[in-house]
Amino acid sequence: MSDLPRRVHLHEEGPREGFQIEAGPIASADKVRLIEALAESGLEEVQCVSFVNPERVPGMADAELVARSIRKRDGVRYSGLWLNLRGMQRAMRTQLDIEGTIGTSASEAFSVRNNGKGLAALREAQRETLAFCVDHGIAVTRGIVTTAFGCNLEGVIAPATVVERVAQMLDTMAEFGLRLPILRLADTVGWAQPNAIAAVVGAVRERWPELRLGLHLHDTRGTAMANALMGLQMGIDTFDSACAGLGGCPFAGHTGAAGNICTEDLAFMCEEMGIETGVDLDALIGCAQLAEEIVGHPLPGKLMRAGTLGRFRH
Amino acid sequence: MSDLPRRVHLHEEGPREGFQIEAGPIASADKVRLIEALAESGLEEVQCVSFVNPERVPGMADAELVARSIRKRDGVRYSGLWLNLRGMQRAMRTQLDIEGTIGTSASEAFSVRNNGKGLAALREAQRETLAFCVDHGIAVTRGIVTTAFGCNLEGVIAPATVVERVAQMLDTMAEFGLRLPILRLADTVGWAQPNAIAAVVGAVRERWPELRLGLHLHDTRGTAMANALMGLQMGIDTFDSACAGLGGCPFAGHTGAAGNICTEDLAFMCEEMGIETGVDLDALIGCAQLAEEIVGHPLPGKLMRAGTLGRFRH
């Protein structure tokens, strides 16, 4: 366990992940309320909305309205998600904090389903986005490989495939003289288990020992916290997560519980293990309870029901 | 990860753990139906009922009726739980498979609450039970230390305290010339995190390197699967679990989600990691869905909603 990080960075995606998949309409004001509560809990970053096609993701049709309505707090990054340059340009017209993103998929079929284009076309689009970022002085700080641990459409994904995709991504960046500061490996559809985390993280690390890695985990089959532990044991210090375990990709090609790893459960585990998170667990529990109130049905988070251990310890 | 076991033994406790805590009355026939379905799934052992005071645990008032009604299947152990000799004698009058049990608590206060007596009185009662087992030729094969990772009543439990309790337990057994084949460490109230698993398992192992250990985990705060992973990494090959994540102790002194680690989620993770479980995951998913139907409210298991990966693989 000597590789455990001393501090973990949690990138909250609940508002974006959660509200993209909810069946019922969620009031824009409620989205804003949750984002503002999350930003009060000590989280460094809250991903607020996605700028995607509202016909494909109706829950994000109010992205601009939500982004405009947030009362921003100093010291917190308010980010957005987009899948192409048009989405990024929409985001730039709001008050959100803009960082260049480069995303690819380990699975060609998932790329077609999620991004509307295959990997070759996606790479062309990335060049357009990177050129735009360079022209506008926007740092490209975020890279992600989706379905890195398996795909419902293509099945098993070999670690070597992930390495190949990362190589392409880094090559594309290099064409513009850019280096990626952090790469996220996403278990988009909940295939990962700890050995797969070790295999994929290990394969990418072996090729690029200096590349900082993060994990984007879903708890589709109950393995997210074990996967996070394996990541922590390998020194991973950056995790995407969603309060109350909100979330799920509308284009994943499966039904059922598909939420992200739960922010407050993960933060609790880290804090109990002596790994700093910077968050106030009780404030996060309040956010999770608010999220449940907003969506109107039970969410999978556990700590929000049981509470922290502080009151038992004195 | 070289200590991962090749095979894991899952001791199903869903019927006992689950139905002891459900608010509404559960029909005895439904309990039998679930027990029989679980026994068809490849599990080696199903804990069916507890023989405890029906005034304290009304959900177990029909223990004899349930135990009597099960159509037993060859190759499966049907076990029960009891907290004293009287309970064991009740169990012996049924068709359940009887094995001697010795249980203690890391926490004096929890012992009083759960067993109705403090640790000194509990030890006296254990002597009575052990003498009875010796007289009747009943093997004492199961030992458990509850609240081994923390207690809602006493707070933090030091690993040294657990070692002390285990020493007492083994000494008590030795008085009767008995040796314990397996000791379970129970996170009765969901305090554990992976470092605590490592610390307590490590402390007990250091003192008794040859003593086989099992884990009884609750997912009260979302850490159960990570705790199981740490156990697996330390070579633990025996886990108590509950289908669909049923369960929780009525005397734990807390409210909220408190179910056991979910059998099918744990089995899925093990199988995906290449660790044999002997269970049919799809059959277990059917059991979890049946459990949910029987209790009439959502249960926390994940795999039961998402399904296994087999259909995506070919």
CSV table of N, CA, C and O in Angstrom, one decimal, chain A residues 33-111:
chain,number,residue,atom,x,y,z
A,33,ARG,N,-29.2,24.8,-7.8
A,33,ARG,CA,-29.1,24.7,-6.4
A,33,ARG,C,-28.1,23.6,-6.0
A,33,ARG,O,-27.3,23.7,-5.1
A,34,LEU,N,-28.2,22.4,-6.7
A,34,LEU,CA,-27.2,21.3,-6.4
A,34,LEU,C,-25.8,21.7,-6.7
A,34,LEU,O,-24.9,21.5,-5.9
A,35,ILE,N,-25.6,22.4,-7.9
A,35,ILE,CA,-24.2,22.8,-8.2
A,35,ILE,C,-23.7,23.7,-7.2
A,35,ILE,O,-22.5,23.6,-6.7
A,36,GLU,N,-24.5,24.7,-6.7
A,36,GLU,CA,-24.0,25.6,-5.7
A,36,GLU,C,-23.7,25.0,-4.4
A,36,GLU,O,-22.7,25.3,-3.7
A,37,ALA,N,-24.6,24.0,-4.0
A,37,ALA,CA,-24.3,23.2,-2.8
A,37,ALA,C,-23.0,22.4,-2.9
A,37,ALA,O,-22.2,22.4,-1.9
A,38,LEU,N,-22.8,21.8,-4.0
A,38,LEU,CA,-21.6,21.0,-4.2
A,38,LEU,C,-20.3,21.9,-4.1
A,38,LEU,O,-19.3,21.5,-3.5
A,39,ALA,N,-20.5,23.1,-4.6
A,39,ALA,CA,-19.3,24.0,-4.6
A,39,ALA,C,-19.0,24.5,-3.2
A,39,ALA,O,-17.9,25.0,-3.0
A,40,GLU,N,-20.0,24.4,-2.3
A,40,GLU,CA,-19.8,24.8,-0.9
A,40,GLU,C,-19.1,23.7,-0.1
A,40,GLU,O,-18.8,23.9,1.1
A,41,SER,N,-19.0,22.5,-0.7
A,41,SER,CA,-18.6,21.3,0.2
A,41,SER,C,-17.1,21.1,0.2
A,41,SER,O,-16.6,20.1,0.8
A,42,GLY,N,-16.3,22.0,-0.5
A,42,GLY,CA,-14.9,21.8,-0.5
A,42,GLY,C,-14.4,21.1,-1.7
A,42,GLY,O,-13.1,20.9,-1.9
A,43,LEU,N,-15.2,20.7,-2.6
A,43,LEU,CA,-14.8,20.1,-3.9
A,43,LEU,C,-14.1,21.2,-4.7
A,43,LEU,O,-14.4,22.4,-4.7
A,44,GLU,N,-13.0,20.8,-5.5
A,44,GLU,CA,-12.3,21.7,-6.2
A,44,GLU,C,-12.9,22.0,-7.6
A,44,GLU,O,-12.7,23.0,-8.2
A,45,GLU,N,-13.7,21.1,-8.1
A,45,GLU,CA,-14.3,21.2,-9.4
A,45,GLU,C,-15.7,20.6,-9.5
A,45,GLU,O,-15.9,19.5,-8.9
A,46,VAL,N,-16.6,21.2,-10.1
A,46,VAL,CA,-17.9,20.7,-10.3
A,46,VAL,C,-18.2,20.8,-11.8
A,46,VAL,O,-18.2,21.9,-12.4
A,47,GLN,N,-18.5,19.6,-12.4
A,47,GLN,CA,-18.9,19.6,-13.8
A,47,GLN,C,-20.4,19.9,-13.9
A,47,GLN,O,-21.2,19.1,-13.3
A,48,CYS,N,-20.8,20.9,-14.5
A,48,CYS,CA,-22.2,21.5,-14.3
A,48,CYS,C,-23.1,20.9,-15.3
A,48,CYS,O,-24.3,20.5,-15.0
A,49,VAL,N,-22.8,21.0,-16.6
A,49,VAL,CA,-23.7,20.6,-17.7
A,49,VAL,C,-22.9,20.1,-18.8
A,49,VAL,O,-21.7,20.1,-18.8
A,50,SER,N,-23.6,19.6,-19.8
A,50,SER,CA,-22.9,19.2,-21.1
A,50,SER,C,-23.6,20.0,-22.2
A,50,SER,O,-24.8,20.2,-22.2
A,51,PHE,N,-22.7,20.4,-23.1
A,51,PHE,CA,-23.2,21.2,-24.3
A,51,PHE,C,-23.3,20.2,-25.5
A,51,PHE,O,-22.4,20.1,-26.3
A,52,VAL,N,-24.4,19.5,-25.5
A,52,VAL,CA,-24.6,18.4,-26.5
A,52,VAL,C,-25.9,18.7,-27.2
A,52,VAL,O,-26.6,19.6,-26.8
A,53,ASN,N,-26.2,17.9,-28.2
A,53,ASN,CA,-27.4,18.1,-29.0
A,53,ASN,C,-28.6,17.8,-28.1
A,53,ASN,O,-28.8,16.7,-27.6
A,54,PRO,N,-29.5,18.9,-27.9
A,54,PRO,CA,-30.6,18.7,-27.0
A,54,PRO,C,-31.6,17.7,-27.5
A,54,PRO,O,-32.4,17.2,-26.7
A,55,GLU,N,-31.6,17.4,-28.8
A,55,GLU,CA,-32.5,16.4,-29.3
A,55,GLU,C,-32.0,15.0,-28.9
A,55,GLU,O,-32.8,14.1,-28.7
A,56,ARG,N,-30.7,14.8,-28.7
A,56,ARG,CA,-30.2,13.5,-28.2
A,56,ARG,C,-30.2,13.4,-26.7
A,56,ARG,O,-30.4,12.4,-26.2
A,57,VAL,N,-30.0,14.6,-26.1
A,57,VAL,CA,-29.9,14.6,-24.6
A,57,VAL,C,-30.8,15.7,-24.1
A,57,VAL,O,-30.4,16.8,-23.7
A,58,PRO,N,-32.1,15.4,-24.0
A,58,PRO,CA,-33.1,16.5,-23.7
A,58,PRO,C,-32.8,17.1,-22.3
A,58,PRO,O,-33.1,18.3,-22.1
A,59,GLY,N,-32.3,16.3,-21.4
A,59,GLY,CA,-32.0,16.8,-20.0
A,59,GLY,C,-31.0,17.9,-20.0
A,59,GLY,O,-30.8,18.6,-19.0
A,60,MET,N,-30.2,18.1,-21.1
A,60,MET,CA,-29.2,19.2,-21.1
A,60,MET,C,-29.6,20.3,-22.0
A,60,MET,O,-28.8,21.2,-22.4
A,61,ALA,N,-30.9,20.4,-22.4
A,61,ALA,CA,-31.3,21.5,-23.3
A,61,ALA,C,-31.2,22.8,-22.6
A,61,ALA,O,-31.1,23.9,-23.3
A,62,ASP,N,-31.2,22.8,-21.2
A,62,ASP,CA,-31.1,24.1,-20.5
A,62,ASP,C,-29.6,24.4,-20.1
A,62,ASP,O,-29.4,25.2,-19.1
A,63,ALA,N,-28.6,23.8,-20.8
A,63,ALA,CA,-27.2,24.0,-20.3
A,63,ALA,C,-26.8,25.4,-20.2
A,63,ALA,O,-26.3,25.8,-19.2
A,64,GLU,N,-27.2,26.3,-21.2
A,64,GLU,CA,-26.8,27.7,-21.1
A,64,GLU,C,-27.5,28.4,-19.9
A,64,GLU,O,-26.8,29.2,-19.2
A,65,LEU,N,-28.7,28.1,-19.7
A,65,LEU,CA,-29.5,28.7,-18.7
A,65,LEU,C,-28.9,28.3,-17.3
A,65,LEU,O,-28.7,29.2,-16.4
A,66,VAL,N,-28.6,27.1,-17.1
A,66,VAL,CA,-28.0,26.6,-15.9
A,66,VAL,C,-26.6,27.3,-15.7
A,66,VAL,O,-26.4,27.8,-14.6
A,67,ALA,N,-25.8,27.2,-16.7
A,67,ALA,CA,-24.4,27.8,-16.6
A,67,ALA,C,-24.5,29.3,-16.2
A,67,ALA,O,-23.7,29.8,-15.4
A,68,ARG,N,-25.5,30.0,-16.8
A,68,ARG,CA,-25.6,31.4,-16.6
A,68,ARG,C,-26.1,31.7,-15.2
A,68,ARG,O,-25.8,32.8,-14.6
A,69,SER,N,-26.9,30.8,-14.6
A,69,SER,CA,-27.5,31.1,-13.3
A,69,SER,C,-26.7,30.8,-12.1
A,69,SER,O,-27.0,31.3,-11.0
A,70,ILE,N,-25.6,30.1,-12.2
A,70,ILE,CA,-24.8,29.7,-11.1
A,70,ILE,C,-24.1,31.0,-10.5
A,70,ILE,O,-23.5,31.8,-11.2
A,71,ARG,N,-24.2,31.1,-9.1
A,71,ARG,CA,-23.4,32.1,-8.5
A,71,ARG,C,-22.1,31.4,-8.1
A,71,ARG,O,-22.0,30.6,-7.3
A,72,LYS,N,-21.0,31.9,-8.8
A,72,LYS,CA,-19.7,31.2,-8.7
A,72,LYS,C,-19.0,31.6,-7.4
A,72,LYS,O,-19.2,32.7,-6.9
A,73,ARG,N,-18.3,30.6,-6.9
A,73,ARG,CA,-17.6,30.8,-5.7
A,73,ARG,C,-16.1,30.7,-6.0
A,73,ARG,O,-15.7,29.9,-6.8
A,74,ASP,N,-15.3,31.6,-5.3
A,74,ASP,CA,-13.9,31.6,-5.6
A,74,ASP,C,-13.2,30.2,-5.2
A,74,ASP,O,-13.6,29.6,-4.3
A,75,GLY,N,-12.3,29.8,-6.0
A,75,GLY,CA,-11.5,28.6,-5.7
A,75,GLY,C,-12.1,27.3,-6.2
A,75,GLY,O,-11.6,26.3,-6.0
A,76,VAL,N,-13.3,27.4,-6.9
A,76,VAL,CA,-13.9,26.2,-7.4
A,76,VAL,C,-13.9,26.4,-8.9
A,76,VAL,O,-14.2,27.4,-9.5
A,77,ARG,N,-13.6,25.3,-9.6
A,77,ARG,CA,-13.7,25.3,-11.1
A,77,ARG,C,-15.1,24.8,-11.4
A,77,ARG,O,-15.5,23.7,-11.0
A,78,TYR,N,-15.7,25.5,-12.3
A,78,TYR,CA,-17.1,25.1,-12.8
A,78,TYR,C,-16.8,24.7,-14.3
A,78,TYR,O,-16.6,25.5,-15.1
A,79,SER,N,-16.9,23.4,-14.5
A,79,SER,CA,-16.6,22.9,-15.9
A,79,SER,C,-17.8,22.4,-16.6
A,79,SER,O,-18.9,22.3,-16.0
A,80,GLY,N,-17.6,22.2,-17.9
A,80,GLY,CA,-18.7,21.6,-18.7
A,80,GLY,C,-18.1,20.5,-19.5
A,80,GLY,O,-16.9,20.3,-19.6
A,81,LEU,N,-19.0,19.8,-20.2
A,81,LEU,CA,-18.6,18.7,-21.1
A,81,LEU,C,-19.1,19.0,-22.5
A,81,LEU,O,-20.2,19.5,-22.6
A,82,TRP,N,-18.3,18.7,-23.5
A,82,TRP,CA,-18.7,18.8,-24.8
A,82,TRP,C,-18.0,17.7,-25.6
A,82,TRP,O,-17.0,17.1,-25.2
A,83,LEU,N,-18.6,17.4,-26.8
A,83,LEU,CA,-18.0,16.3,-27.6
A,83,LEU,C,-17.4,16.8,-28.9
A,83,LEU,O,-16.9,16.1,-29.7
A,84,ASN,N,-17.6,18.1,-29.1
A,84,ASN,CA,-17.0,18.7,-30.4
A,84,ASN,C,-16.8,20.2,-30.2
A,84,ASN,O,-17.2,20.8,-29.2
A,85,LEU,N,-16.2,20.8,-31.3
A,85,LEU,CA,-15.9,22.2,-31.2
A,85,LEU,C,-17.1,23.1,-31.0
A,85,LEU,O,-17.1,24.1,-30.3
A,86,ARG,N,-18.2,22.7,-31.6
A,86,ARG,CA,-19.4,23.5,-31.5
A,86,ARG,C,-19.8,23.6,-30.0
A,86,ARG,O,-20.2,24.6,-29.5
A,87,GLY,N,-19.8,22.4,-29.4
A,87,GLY,CA,-20.1,22.4,-28.0
A,87,GLY,C,-19.2,23.2,-27.1
A,87,GLY,O,-19.7,24.0,-26.2
A,88,MET,N,-17.9,23.2,-27.5
A,88,MET,CA,-17.0,24.0,-26.7
A,88,MET,C,-17.3,25.5,-26.9
A,88,MET,O,-17.2,26.3,-26.0
A,89,GLN,N,-17.6,25.8,-28.1
A,89,GLN,CA,-17.9,27.2,-28.4
A,89,GLN,C,-19.1,27.7,-27.7
A,89,GLN,O,-19.2,28.8,-27.2
A,90,ARG,N,-20.1,26.8,-27.5
A,90,ARG,CA,-21.3,27.1,-26.7
A,90,ARG,C,-20.8,27.4,-25.3
A,90,ARG,O,-21.3,28.4,-24.6
A,91,ALA,N,-20.0,26.5,-24.8
A,91,ALA,CA,-19.5,26.7,-23.4
A,91,ALA,C,-18.8,28.0,-23.2
A,91,ALA,O,-18.9,28.6,-22.1
A,92,MET,N,-18.0,28.4,-24.2
A,92,MET,CA,-17.2,29.6,-24.1
A,92,MET,C,-18.1,30.9,-24.0
A,92,MET,O,-17.6,31.9,-23.5
A,93,ARG,N,-19.3,30.8,-24.4
A,93,ARG,CA,-20.2,31.9,-24.3
A,93,ARG,C,-20.9,32.0,-22.9
A,93,ARG,O,-21.7,32.8,-22.7
A,94,THR,N,-20.5,31.1,-22.0
A,94,THR,CA,-21.1,31.1,-20.6
A,94,THR,C,-19.9,31.5,-19.7
A,94,THR,O,-18.8,31.7,-20.1
A,95,GLN,N,-20.3,31.5,-18.4
A,95,GLN,CA,-19.2,31.9,-17.4
A,95,GLN,C,-18.5,30.6,-16.9
A,95,GLN,O,-17.7,30.7,-16.0
A,96,LEU,N,-18.7,29.5,-17.5
A,96,LEU,CA,-18.0,28.3,-17.1
A,96,LEU,C,-16.5,28.4,-17.3
A,96,LEU,O,-16.0,29.2,-18.2
A,97,ASP,N,-15.7,27.7,-16.5
A,97,ASP,CA,-14.3,27.7,-16.7
A,97,ASP,C,-13.9,26.7,-17.9
A,97,ASP,O,-14.3,25.5,-17.8
A,98,ILE,N,-13.2,27.3,-18.8
A,98,ILE,CA,-13.0,26.5,-20.1
A,98,ILE,C,-11.6,25.9,-20.1
A,98,ILE,O,-10.6,26.6,-19.8
A,99,GLU,N,-11.6,24.6,-20.3
A,99,GLU,CA,-10.3,24.0,-20.6
A,99,GLU,C,-10.4,23.1,-21.8
A,99,GLU,O,-11.5,22.4,-22.0
A,100,GLY,N,-9.4,23.0,-22.6
A,100,GLY,CA,-9.4,22.2,-23.8
A,100,GLY,C,-9.5,20.7,-23.4
A,100,GLY,O,-8.9,20.3,-22.4
A,101,THR,N,-10.2,19.9,-24.1
A,101,THR,CA,-10.4,18.5,-23.9
A,101,THR,C,-10.1,17.7,-25.1
A,101,THR,O,-10.5,18.2,-26.2
A,102,ILE,N,-9.5,16.6,-24.9
A,102,ILE,CA,-9.4,15.7,-26.0
A,102,ILE,C,-9.9,14.3,-25.6
A,102,ILE,O,-9.5,13.8,-24.5
A,103,GLY,N,-10.9,13.8,-26.3
A,103,GLY,CA,-11.5,12.5,-25.9
A,103,GLY,C,-11.5,11.5,-27.0
A,103,GLY,O,-11.6,11.9,-28.2
A,104,THR,N,-11.3,10.3,-26.7
A,104,THR,CA,-11.4,9.2,-27.7
A,104,THR,C,-12.1,8.0,-27.0
A,104,THR,O,-12.3,8.1,-25.8
A,105,SER,N,-12.3,7.0,-27.7
A,105,SER,CA,-12.9,5.8,-27.2
A,105,SER,C,-12.1,4.6,-27.5
A,105,SER,O,-11.5,4.6,-28.6
A,106,ALA,N,-12.0,3.7,-26.6
A,106,ALA,CA,-11.3,2.5,-26.9
A,106,ALA,C,-12.1,1.6,-27.9
A,106,ALA,O,-11.5,0.8,-28.6
A,107,SER,N,-13.4,1.9,-28.1
A,107,SER,CA,-14.3,1.2,-28.9
A,107,SER,C,-14.7,2.1,-30.1
A,107,SER,O,-15.3,3.1,-29.9
A,108,GLU,N,-14.5,1.6,-31.3
A,108,GLU,CA,-15.0,2.3,-32.5
A,108,GLU,C,-16.5,2.4,-32.4
A,108,GLU,O,-17.1,3.5,-32.7
A,109,ALA,N,-17.2,1.3,-32.1
A,109,ALA,CA,-18.7,1.3,-32.1
A,109,ALA,C,-19.2,2.3,-31.1
A,109,ALA,O,-20.2,3.0,-31.4
A,110,PHE,N,-18.6,2.4,-29.9
A,110,PHE,CA,-19.1,3.3,-28.9
A,110,PHE,C,-18.8,4.8,-29.4
A,110,PHE,O,-19.6,5.6,-29.1
A,111,SER,N,-17.7,5.0,-30.1
A,111,SER,CA,-17.4,6.3,-30.6
A,111,SER,C,-18.6,6.8,-31.6
A,111,SER,O,-19.1,7.9,-31.5
